Tab-separated table of C-alpha atoms and ligand atoms in Angstrom:
chain	number	residue	atom	x	y	z
U	1	UNK	CA	0.067	-0.178	0.047
U	2	UNK	CA	1.145	3.691	-0.140
U	3	UNK	CA	1.538	4.824	3.132
U	4	UNK	CA	1.498	8.776	3.919
U	5	UNK	CA	2.538	9.549	7.300
U	6	UNK	CA	1.990	13.352	7.905
U	7	UNK	CA	4.144	14.559	11.018
U	8	UNK	CA	8.082	13.068	11.101
U	9	UNK	CA	8.953	13.692	14.958
U	10	UNK	CA	8.781	10.829	17.330
U	11	UNK	CA	5.929	8.845	16.555
U	12	UNK	CA	5.998	9.395	12.735
U	13	UNK	CA	9.837	8.453	12.003
U	14	UNK	CA	9.191	5.510	13.858
U	15	UNK	CA	5.910	4.512	12.050
U	16	UNK	CA	7.322	4.873	8.768
U	17	UNK	CA	10.688	2.264	9.758
U	18	UNK	CA	7.760	0.206	10.536
U	19	UNK	CA	5.609	0.290	7.795
U	20	UNK	CA	8.734	0.659	5.659
U	21	UNK	CA	9.611	-3.174	5.712
U	22	UNK	CA	6.188	-2.900	3.999
U	23	UNK	CA	4.986	-0.306	2.612
U	24	UNK	CA	5.811	2.583	0.185
U	25	UNK	CA	5.730	4.661	2.804
U	26	UNK	CA	6.017	8.993	2.031
U	27	UNK	CA	6.796	10.741	4.900
U	28	UNK	CA	4.903	14.138	4.630
U	29	UNK	CA	7.165	16.686	6.859
U	30	UNK	CA	6.048	20.849	6.687
U	31	UNK	CA	9.480	21.713	8.229
U	32	UNK	CA	12.336	21.120	5.685
U	33	UNK	CA	15.146	21.165	7.742
U	34	UNK	CA	14.519	17.621	8.561
U	35	UNK	CA	13.005	16.381	5.698
U	36	UNK	CA	16.338	16.839	3.895
U	37	UNK	CA	17.651	15.338	6.895
U	38	UNK	CA	15.850	12.287	6.825
U	39	UNK	CA	16.289	11.836	2.786
U	40	UNK	CA	19.887	12.229	3.526
U	41	UNK	CA	19.423	8.927	5.906
U	42	UNK	CA	20.074	10.993	9.006
U	43	UNK	CA	17.525	10.482	11.644
U	44	UNK	CA	16.988	13.118	14.443
U	45	UNK	CA	14.979	10.173	16.715
U	46	UNK	CA	16.563	8.184	19.258
U	47	UNK	CA	15.072	4.665	19.123
U	48	UNK	CA	15.876	5.295	14.225
U	49	UNK	CA	18.801	3.740	13.507
U	50	UNK	CA	19.894	5.642	10.484
U	51	UNK	CA	21.563	2.814	8.507
U	52	UNK	CA	17.361	1.707	8.496
U	53	UNK	CA	16.595	5.127	6.157
U	54	UNK	CA	19.184	4.514	4.328
U	55	UNK	CA	18.155	1.054	3.719
U	56	UNK	CA	14.041	2.111	3.092
U	57	UNK	CA	15.704	5.345	1.234
U	58	UNK	CA	17.565	2.957	-1.049
U	59	UNK	CA	14.979	0.128	-2.189
U	60	UNK	CA	12.758	3.547	-3.122
U	61	UNK	CA	10.522	2.127	0.077
U	62	UNK	CA	10.091	5.696	2.213
U	63	UNK	CA	11.040	9.485	1.117
U	64	UNK	CA	10.891	12.093	2.829
U	65	UNK	CA	9.037	15.369	1.142
U	66	UNK	CA	7.420	19.087	1.972
U	67	UNK	CA	5.167	18.592	-1.206
U	68	UNK	CA	1.565	17.686	-0.148
U	69	UNK	CA	0.352	16.901	-3.568
U	70	UNK	CA	2.465	13.834	-2.527
U	71	UNK	CA	0.401	12.271	-0.407
U	72	UNK	CA	-1.860	12.037	-3.000
U	73	UNK	CA	-3.325	8.435	-4.159
U	74	UNK	CA	-2.177	7.202	-0.694
U	75	UNK	CA	-4.297	4.446	0.604
U	76	UNK	CA	-3.171	4.927	3.532
U	77	UNK	CA	-2.554	8.722	5.037
U	78	UNK	CA	-1.707	8.483	9.198
U	79	UNK	CA	-1.780	11.985	11.525
U	80	UNK	CA	0.815	12.183	13.520
U	81	UNK	CA	2.039	15.979	14.085
U	82	UNK	CA	1.937	18.084	17.507
U	83	UNK	CA	-1.776	18.439	19.269
U	84	UNK	CA	-0.557	20.852	21.997
U	85	UNK	CA	-1.528	23.601	25.108
U	86	UNK	CA	-1.889	26.990	24.698
U	87	UNK	CA	-0.288	29.400	26.461
U	88	UNK	CA	-3.893	28.785	28.756
U	89	UNK	CA	-3.175	25.339	29.152
U	90	UNK	CA	-6.049	24.098	27.060
U	91	UNK	CA	-5.851	21.680	24.207
U	92	UNK	CA	-4.267	22.812	20.932
U	93	UNK	CA	-5.178	21.652	18.068
U	94	UNK	CA	-3.927	23.758	15.564
U	95	UNK	CA	-1.087	20.979	13.318
U	96	UNK	CA	-4.544	18.800	13.271
U	97	UNK	CA	-6.239	20.812	11.842
U	98	UNK	CA	-3.397	21.996	9.047
U	99	UNK	CA	-2.964	18.787	8.292
U	100	UNK	CA	-5.969	17.751	8.117
U	101	UNK	CA	-6.370	20.663	5.768
U	102	UNK	CA	-2.761	18.962	4.220
U	103	UNK	CA	-5.325	15.448	3.442
U	104	UNK	CA	-8.285	17.170	2.429
U	105	UNK	CA	-6.784	19.377	-0.433
U	106	UNK	CA	-4.904	16.500	-1.666
U	107	UNK	CA	-6.008	13.086	-1.240
U	108	UNK	CA	-8.571	12.819	-4.690
U	109	UNK	CA	-9.236	8.999	-3.931
U	110	UNK	CA	-10.712	7.314	-0.542
U	111	UNK	CA	-8.205	6.427	1.476
U	112	UNK	CA	-7.935	4.708	4.944
U	113	UNK	CA	-7.122	8.349	7.610
U	114	UNK	CA	-5.977	7.199	10.793
U	115	UNK	CA	-5.329	9.207	13.968
U	116	UNK	CA	-1.814	8.422	15.523
U	117	UNK	CA	-1.832	12.139	17.674
U	118	UNK	CA	-3.169	11.605	21.448
U	119	UNK	CA	-6.692	13.945	21.576
U	120	UNK	CA	-9.354	14.046	22.911
U	121	UNK	CA	-12.004	12.262	22.517
U	122	UNK	CA	-14.562	12.775	19.742
U	123	UNK	CA	-11.886	14.128	17.707
U	124	UNK	CA	-11.644	11.362	15.217
U	125	UNK	CA	-15.114	12.428	14.969
U	126	UNK	CA	-15.488	15.545	15.335
U	127	UNK	CA	-13.248	17.399	13.964
U	128	UNK	CA	-10.928	15.454	11.651
U	129	UNK	CA	-13.662	13.958	9.956
U	130	UNK	CA	-15.399	16.556	9.797
U	131	UNK	CA	-12.774	19.549	8.845
U	132	UNK	CA	-10.205	16.888	6.414
U	133	UNK	CA	-14.744	16.716	3.999
U	134	UNK	CA	-14.307	20.429	4.421
U	135	UNK	CA	-11.296	20.619	2.144
U	136	UNK	CA	-12.704	17.354	0.339
U	137	UNK	CA	-14.393	17.052	-3.087
U	138	UNK	CA	-17.341	16.408	-2.113
U	139	UNK	CA	-17.896	12.782	-4.059
U	140	UNK	CA	-14.573	11.261	-1.736
U	141	UNK	CA	-15.772	9.842	0.672
U	142	UNK	CA	-13.080	8.338	3.604
U	143	UNK	CA	-13.119	5.356	6.067
U	144	UNK	CA	-11.682	7.631	9.307
U	145	UNK	CA	-10.058	5.208	12.210
U	146	UNK	CA	-7.682	6.273	15.405
U	147	UNK	CA	-4.656	4.204	17.189
U	148	UNK	CA	-2.738	6.111	19.978
U	149	UNK	CA	0.365	5.977	19.611
U	150	UNK	CA	2.201	4.106	22.819
U	151	UNK	CA	5.963	4.304	21.490
U	152	UNK	CA	8.098	5.621	24.185
U	153	UNK	CA	11.398	6.693	22.801
U	154	UNK	CA	14.613	5.244	24.020
U	155	UNK	CA	12.881	1.834	24.643
U	156	UNK	CA	14.045	-0.859	24.096
U	157	UNK	CA	12.268	-4.051	24.978
U	158	UNK	CA	8.640	-2.209	24.457
U	159	UNK	CA	8.103	-1.206	20.831
U	160	UNK	CA	5.542	-0.926	17.193
U	161	UNK	CA	6.146	-4.622	17.152
U	162	UNK	CA	5.365	-5.847	21.016
U	163	UNK	CA	3.314	-3.293	22.360
U	164	UNK	CA	-0.576	-4.013	22.686
U	165	UNK	CA	-2.127	-1.073	19.543
U	166	UNK	CA	-5.794	0.070	20.491
U	167	UNK	CA	-7.347	0.701	17.887
U	168	UNK	CA	-11.312	1.488	16.789
U	169	UNK	CA	-13.092	3.385	13.615
U	170	UNK	CA	-16.630	5.369	13.052
U	171	UNK	CA	-17.131	2.131	11.181
U	172	UNK	CA	-16.582	-1.146	11.367
U	173	UNK	CA	-15.001	-1.252	7.297
U	174	UNK	CA	-12.679	2.055	9.126
U	175	UNK	CA	-12.409	-1.381	12.332
U	176	UNK	CA	-11.705	-3.182	9.624
U	177	UNK	CA	-8.891	-1.170	7.083
U	178	UNK	CA	-7.777	-0.134	9.921
U	179	UNK	CA	-6.255	-3.855	11.920
U	180	UNK	CA	-5.889	-4.431	7.435
U	181	UNK	CA	-2.741	-1.813	8.113
U	182	UNK	CA	-0.742	-2.020	12.176
U	183	UNK	CA	-0.846	-6.450	11.168
U	184	UNK	CA	1.637	-5.592	8.962
U	185	UNK	CA	3.793	-4.432	11.116
U	186	UNK	CA	2.212	-4.924	14.696
U	187	UNK	CA	1.851	-8.247	16.406
U	188	UNK	CA	-0.679	-7.891	19.090
U	189	UNK	CA	-3.832	-5.294	18.083
U	190	UNK	CA	-6.951	-4.208	20.376
U	191	UNK	CA	-9.548	-3.490	18.872
U	192	UNK	CA	-12.002	-0.977	21.522
U	193	UNK	CA	-16.139	-0.122	21.128
U	194	UNK	CA	-15.005	3.338	19.470
U	195	UNK	CA	-12.613	5.991	18.874
U	196	UNK	CA	-13.962	7.376	21.805
U	197	UNK	CA	-12.781	4.813	23.898
U	198	UNK	CA	-9.710	4.642	22.801
U	199	UNK	CA	-8.642	8.031	22.799
U	200	UNK	CA	-9.408	8.041	25.962
U	201	UNK	CA	-7.708	4.904	27.519
U	202	UNK	CA	-4.762	7.082	25.793
U	203	UNK	CA	-5.282	10.179	28.154
U	204	UNK	CA	-5.801	8.099	31.140
U	205	UNK	CA	-2.491	6.277	30.462
U	206	UNK	CA	-0.533	8.841	30.751
U	207	UNK	CA	-2.488	10.636	33.526
U	208	UNK	CA	-1.969	7.734	35.854
U	209	UNK	CA	1.337	7.772	35.564
U	210	UNK	CA	0.795	11.810	36.161
U	211	UNK	CA	-1.053	10.782	40.167
U	212	UNK	CA	0.885	8.444	40.754
U	213	UNK	CA	4.736	11.357	40.024
U	214	UNK	CA	2.088	13.255	41.625
U	215	UNK	CA	1.779	11.544	44.315
U	216	UNK	CA	5.471	9.754	45.527
U	217	UNK	CA	6.542	13.040	44.595
U	218	UNK	CA	4.249	14.743	47.585
U	219	UNK	CA	5.261	11.652	49.675
U	220	UNK	CA	8.898	12.019	49.008
U	221	UNK	CA	8.167	15.145	51.130
U	222	UNK	CA	6.494	13.770	53.893
U	223	UNK	CA	10.065	10.887	53.767
U	224	UNK	CA	12.415	14.004	54.364
U	225	UNK	CA	10.165	15.664	56.867
U	226	UNK	CA	10.107	12.042	58.587
U	227	UNK	CA	14.126	12.102	58.318
U	228	UNK	CA	13.600	8.953	57.139
U	229	UNK	CA	14.550	8.453	52.837
U	230	UNK	CA	11.536	7.975	50.899
U	231	UNK	CA	14.092	5.484	48.401
U	232	UNK	CA	14.451	2.261	51.051
U	233	UNK	CA	10.445	3.326	52.060
U	234	UNK	CA	9.459	2.442	48.560
U	235	UNK	CA	11.526	0.291	48.467
U	236	UNK	CA	10.502	-1.366	51.676
U	237	UNK	CA	5.769	-1.335	50.208
U	238	UNK	CA	7.978	-2.700	46.935
U	239	UNK	CA	8.631	-6.050	48.306
U	240	UNK	CA	4.225	-6.039	47.997
U	241	UNK	CA	4.105	-9.142	45.850
U	242	UNK	CA	0.092	-7.163	44.054
U	243	UNK	CA	-1.946	-3.689	45.036
U	244	UNK	CA	1.535	-1.616	44.560
U	245	UNK	CA	3.161	0.036	42.028
U	246	UNK	CA	7.005	2.079	42.483
U	247	UNK	CA	6.503	5.884	41.244
U	248	UNK	CA	10.117	7.113	41.707
U	249	UNK	CA	10.220	11.170	42.707
U	250	UNK	CA	12.009	13.390	40.311
U	251	UNK	CA	11.991	17.694	39.926
U	252	UNK	CA	8.642	16.926	38.023
U	253	UNK	CA	7.484	15.883	34.125
U	254	UNK	CA	8.506	16.582	30.686
U	255	UNK	CA	7.827	15.320	27.553
U	256	UNK	CA	5.222	15.513	24.965
U	257	UNK	CA	3.353	13.102	27.324
U	258	UNK	CA	2.642	13.727	30.961
U	259	UNK	CA	2.330	17.255	31.194
U	260	UNK	CA	-0.207	17.591	28.286
U	261	UNK	CA	-2.339	15.311	28.101
U	262	UNK	CA	-4.110	15.031	31.307
U	263	UNK	CA	-5.325	18.631	30.410
U	264	UNK	CA	-6.881	17.195	27.771
U	265	UNK	CA	-9.026	14.904	29.689
U	266	UNK	CA	-9.393	18.017	32.113
U	267	UNK	CA	-10.635	19.455	29.530
U	268	UNK	CA	-13.409	17.342	28.133
U	269	UNK	CA	-14.362	16.853	32.178
U	270	UNK	CA	-14.789	20.006	32.432
U	271	UNK	CA	-16.846	20.637	28.877
U	272	UNK	CA	-19.290	17.429	31.062
U	273	UNK	CA	-18.565	19.119	33.648
U	274	UNK	CA	-17.606	16.908	35.646
U	275	UNK	CA	-14.821	17.399	38.085
U	276	UNK	CA	-10.582	16.162	37.815
U	277	UNK	CA	-9.757	17.552	40.873
U	278	UNK	CA	-6.883	14.559	41.250
U	279	UNK	CA	-5.568	15.685	37.018
U	280	UNK	CA	-5.750	19.742	38.283
U	281	UNK	CA	-3.308	18.953	42.016
U	282	UNK	CA	-1.355	16.439	40.397
U	283	UNK	CA	-0.192	18.992	38.267
U	284	UNK	CA	0.238	21.559	40.515
U	285	UNK	CA	1.650	19.171	42.179
U	286	UNK	CA	4.647	18.044	39.931
U	287	UNK	CA	4.855	21.808	38.963
U	288	UNK	CA	5.667	22.517	42.559
U	289	UNK	CA	9.009	20.648	42.307
U	290	UNK	CA	10.918	22.770	40.771
U	291	UNK	CA	10.709	25.203	43.826
U	292	UNK	CA	10.781	21.588	46.466
U	293	UNK	CA	14.323	20.888	45.084
U	294	UNK	CA	15.490	24.692	45.262
U	295	UNK	CA	14.477	25.661	48.892
U	296	UNK	CA	15.562	21.916	50.053
U	297	UNK	CA	19.134	23.618	48.586
U	298	UNK	CA	18.537	26.908	48.852
U	299	UNK	CA	17.621	25.624	53.233
U	300	UNK	CA	21.441	23.420	53.008
U	301	UNK	CA	23.391	26.788	52.039
U	302	UNK	CA	22.081	28.663	55.105
U	303	UNK	CA	18.530	30.562	53.115
U	304	UNK	CA	20.545	31.850	50.004
U	305	UNK	CA	22.279	31.118	46.671
U	306	UNK	CA	22.164	34.687	45.456
U	307	UNK	CA	25.910	34.755	43.508
U	308	UNK	CA	25.860	31.272	44.017
U	309	UNK	CA	27.185	28.553	40.685
U	310	UNK	CA	24.753	26.778	40.433
U	311	UNK	CA	24.497	24.007	37.388
U	312	UNK	CA	22.121	21.364	35.927
U	313	UNK	CA	23.121	18.412	35.419
U	314	UNK	CA	20.858	16.685	32.786
U	315	UNK	CA	18.083	18.741	30.723
U	316	UNK	CA	16.704	16.553	28.812
U	317	UNK	CA	13.089	15.232	29.990
U	318	UNK	CA	14.436	11.657	30.706
U	319	UNK	CA	16.704	9.874	30.860
U	320	UNK	CA	19.236	8.248	26.977
U	321	UNK	CA	17.781	11.041	25.496
U	322	UNK	CA	18.104	13.785	24.412
U	323	UNK	CA	14.567	15.277	24.509
U	324	UNK	CA	14.027	19.147	25.711
U	325	UNK	CA	10.395	19.081	25.093
U	326	UNK	CA	8.153	20.315	28.798
U	327	UNK	CA	11.352	19.558	31.014
U	328	UNK	CA	11.791	20.079	34.515
U	329	UNK	CA	15.202	21.444	34.236
U	330	UNK	CA	13.410	24.456	32.805
U	331	UNK	CA	11.013	25.053	35.980
U	332	UNK	CA	14.486	24.728	38.238
U	333	UNK	CA	16.275	27.340	36.510
U	334	UNK	CA	14.025	29.470	36.284
U	335	UNK	CA	13.092	29.019	40.140
U	336	UNK	CA	16.854	29.673	40.841
U	337	UNK	CA	17.495	32.096	39.512
U	338	UNK	CA	14.640	33.935	40.643
U	339	UNK	CA	16.699	32.997	43.583
U	340	UNK	CA	19.694	34.769	41.980
U	341	UNK	CA	21.626	31.779	41.352
U	342	UNK	CA	24.220	32.236	38.974
U	343	UNK	CA	23.210	28.712	36.396
U	344	UNK	CA	24.872	27.151	34.108
U	345	UNK	CA	23.790	22.958	32.553
U	346	UNK	CA	25.453	20.314	31.397
U	347	UNK	CA	23.990	17.970	29.569
U	348	UNK	CA	25.607	14.818	27.476
U	349	UNK	CA	22.796	14.209	25.422
U	350	UNK	CA	21.798	18.226	24.368
U	351	UNK	CA	23.677	19.655	23.229
U	352	UNK	CA	21.633	23.792	22.981
U	353	UNK	CA	18.830	24.186	25.154
U	354	UNK	CA	17.862	27.716	25.379
U	355	UNK	CA	20.063	29.484	23.177
U	356	UNK	CA	22.869	28.468	24.754
U	357	UNK	CA	25.652	25.720	24.688
U	358	UNK	CA	26.089	23.108	27.003
U	359	UNK	CA	28.638	23.541	29.255
U	360	UNK	CA	31.422	21.137	30.455
U	361	UNK	CA	30.292	19.560	34.067
U	362	UNK	CA	31.700	20.596	36.950
U	363	UNK	CA	33.970	24.434	37.596
U	364	UNK	CA	30.389	25.215	40.396
U	365	UNK	CA	29.474	26.178	43.913
U	366	UNK	CA	26.481	23.433	43.365
U	367	UNK	CA	25.581	20.459	40.817
U	368	UNK	CA	21.510	20.240	41.356
U	369	UNK	CA	21.045	16.923	38.782
U	370	UNK	CA	17.250	16.518	37.091
U	371	UNK	CA	18.551	14.079	34.808
U	372	UNK	CA	20.994	10.792	34.800
U	373	UNK	CA	21.284	9.949	31.616
U	374	UNK	CA	23.991	6.469	31.291
U	375	UNK	CA	27.130	7.846	29.457
U	376	UNK	CA	26.591	10.568	32.233
U	377	UNK	CA	28.914	9.015	35.457
U	378	UNK	CA	27.559	9.367	38.564
U	379	UNK	CA	30.993	8.834	40.224
U	380	UNK	CA	31.696	11.864	37.797
U	381	UNK	CA	28.744	13.866	39.290
U	382	UNK	CA	29.969	13.864	42.861
U	383	UNK	CA	33.101	15.033	42.641
U	384	UNK	CA	31.516	17.441	39.910
U	385	UNK	CA	30.899	19.660	42.941
U	386	UNK	CA	31.802	20.618	46.352
U	387	UNK	CA	27.536	20.516	47.107
U	388	UNK	CA	25.304	17.851	44.427
U	389	UNK	CA	21.453	17.062	44.941
U	390	UNK	CA	20.656	14.389	43.296
U	391	UNK	CA	16.849	14.513	42.257
U	392	UNK	CA	17.098	10.613	40.153
U	393	UNK	CA	18.178	8.630	43.284
U	394	UNK	CA	20.831	7.226	41.114
U	395	UNK	CA	23.982	9.623	42.864
U	396	UNK	CA	24.590	7.894	45.930
U	397	UNK	CA	26.285	10.039	48.587
U	398	UNK	CA	24.868	12.898	47.030
U	399	UNK	CA	22.029	15.292	49.023
U	400	UNK	CA	18.977	13.281	47.483
U	401	UNK	CA	14.873	14.072	47.768
I	501	NAD	N1	7.021	11.883	21.468
I	501	NAD	C1	6.097	10.787	22.386
I	501	NAD	O1	6.371	10.110	22.647
I	501	NAD	C2	4.560	10.391	21.726
I	501	NAD	C3	3.660	9.117	22.384
I	501	NAD	C4	3.412	9.014	22.478
I	501	NAD	C5	2.381	9.575	21.411
I	501	NAD	N2	2.301	11.301	20.928
I	501	NAD	C6	1.959	11.805	21.006
I	501	NAD	O2	1.733	12.148	19.014
I	501	NAD	C7	2.018	12.915	18.239
I	501	NAD	C8	3.283	13.359	17.478
I	501	NAD	O3	4.491	13.592	18.452
I	501	NAD	P1	5.852	13.631	18.707
I	501	NAD	O4	6.090	14.156	19.803
I	501	NAD	O5	5.732	12.692	17.551
I	501	NAD	O6	6.044	14.459	17.840
I	501	NAD	P2	6.839	15.659	17.113
I	501	NAD	O7	6.722	17.172	17.433
I	501	NAD	O8	8.069	14.925	16.872
I	501	NAD	O9	6.728	14.924	15.702
I	501	NAD	C9	6.169	16.240	14.547
I	501	NAD	C10	6.376	16.891	13.732
I	501	NAD	O10	4.628	17.170	13.071
I	501	NAD	C11	4.988	18.100	12.094
I	501	NAD	N3	3.975	19.453	12.028
I	501	NAD	C12	3.451	19.988	12.479
I	501	NAD	N4	2.182	20.161	12.143
I	501	NAD	C13	2.740	19.739	10.449
I	501	NAD	C14	1.429	19.801	9.654
I	501	NAD	N5	0.532	20.516	9.828
I	501	NAD	N6	1.643	19.369	8.097
I	501	NAD	C15	3.027	18.266	8.557
I	501	NAD	N7	4.159	18.454	9.727
I	501	NAD	C16	3.915	18.869	10.497
I	501	NAD	C17	6.836	18.821	12.770
I	501	NAD	O11	7.557	19.578	11.708
I	501	NAD	C18	7.018	17.458	13.508
I	501	NAD	O12	8.387	16.961	12.485
I	501	NAD	C19	1.498	14.067	19.753
I	501	NAD	O13	0.040	13.945	19.694
I	501	NAD	C20	1.675	12.993	20.826
I	501	NAD	O14	1.532	14.002	22.138
I	501	NAD	C21	3.713	10.932	21.578
């Protein structure tokens, strides 16, 4: 089949290389730099190997493009564009709407349109379908489906092939078509009764993580006040063989999913007039962690960080990726600057961030570890400053949460 994938980021490129084994893939992206790099066989995503990409380009199974006309006569079109929050933390579907316009104007034969972008329930039925129809010739009847993406960038044990994939079509015919497509490269497909169930399940998965992370972040504060180790206490609780799942405290949550998706669910709740108290409180607790961390460091420095040189170690939002979207390092930096500290940062995987280059590890009065990549030595970090505060639980001997 000819498969066009709108958006060649973490989700779209990952799907592209898996689909290319069985189909001819057009990777459409509006970013010319991304497209040029992909066509030169250079992957910009952890987990997508440049050699794989080159293999599919050489075999004529993959090409990237900024030309929307290239998606014409695709049998399948997958939407994989960002779904961020607006400044007032409301769902912002401007990229999805733009993708719908591209599809409507350029897909001139009936196709299967699948949304993999995370969004609130009703997006496929009430937004994507009408929006594509608005821009299409009246005579074209596409099939519509949703299959929320669960990729965890940088992870090798769970991938596109073995991670169970939820799906639902707007019609029975669409459900069958979406199953046929994914079954070519995914071993475990789970059909649900409506697109709204699939869309809601994705939001609930990430909300579950957000709430549990907030709970453990709150517990870390209680444990510290009690004078006990949060890590030892969590390990102790985790010896219970059932009914407990271990989450780790941190400087906050980051990435495209955990800080964002729960707000999509809260938005739906608000529209329905149902309270989303847990979601909102969890968000607040996680956002407040940056201040808590800086307050702890401040308390160890006679209540003032004014003029102190502080280095953030690890600014990616999680270990072993170079992704800085919504990174908790950012509020930590802001909080430190508000306290009068002179802030630098060092990250072995992120070369530039917030207009600055990564600094060499060391040379500061204080180091605060936000993310520890596998390539970064905990021993070196411990030696990098006279005072080290670790929010990851991995730098033994440092001050910690
Ligand atoms: N990154 C993850 O781990 C992950 C996991 C599961 C789900 N998701 C969801 O998948 C969706 C995509 O996320 P991502 O991480 O791949 O984003 P990304 O920012 O890595 O990539 C998105 C790409 O889409 C392109 N784009 C934006 N608007 C476009 C348009 N109108 N036409 C063509 N290209 C366009 C951008 O240039 C970019 O290259 C989001 O809804 C996200 O929440 C992400």
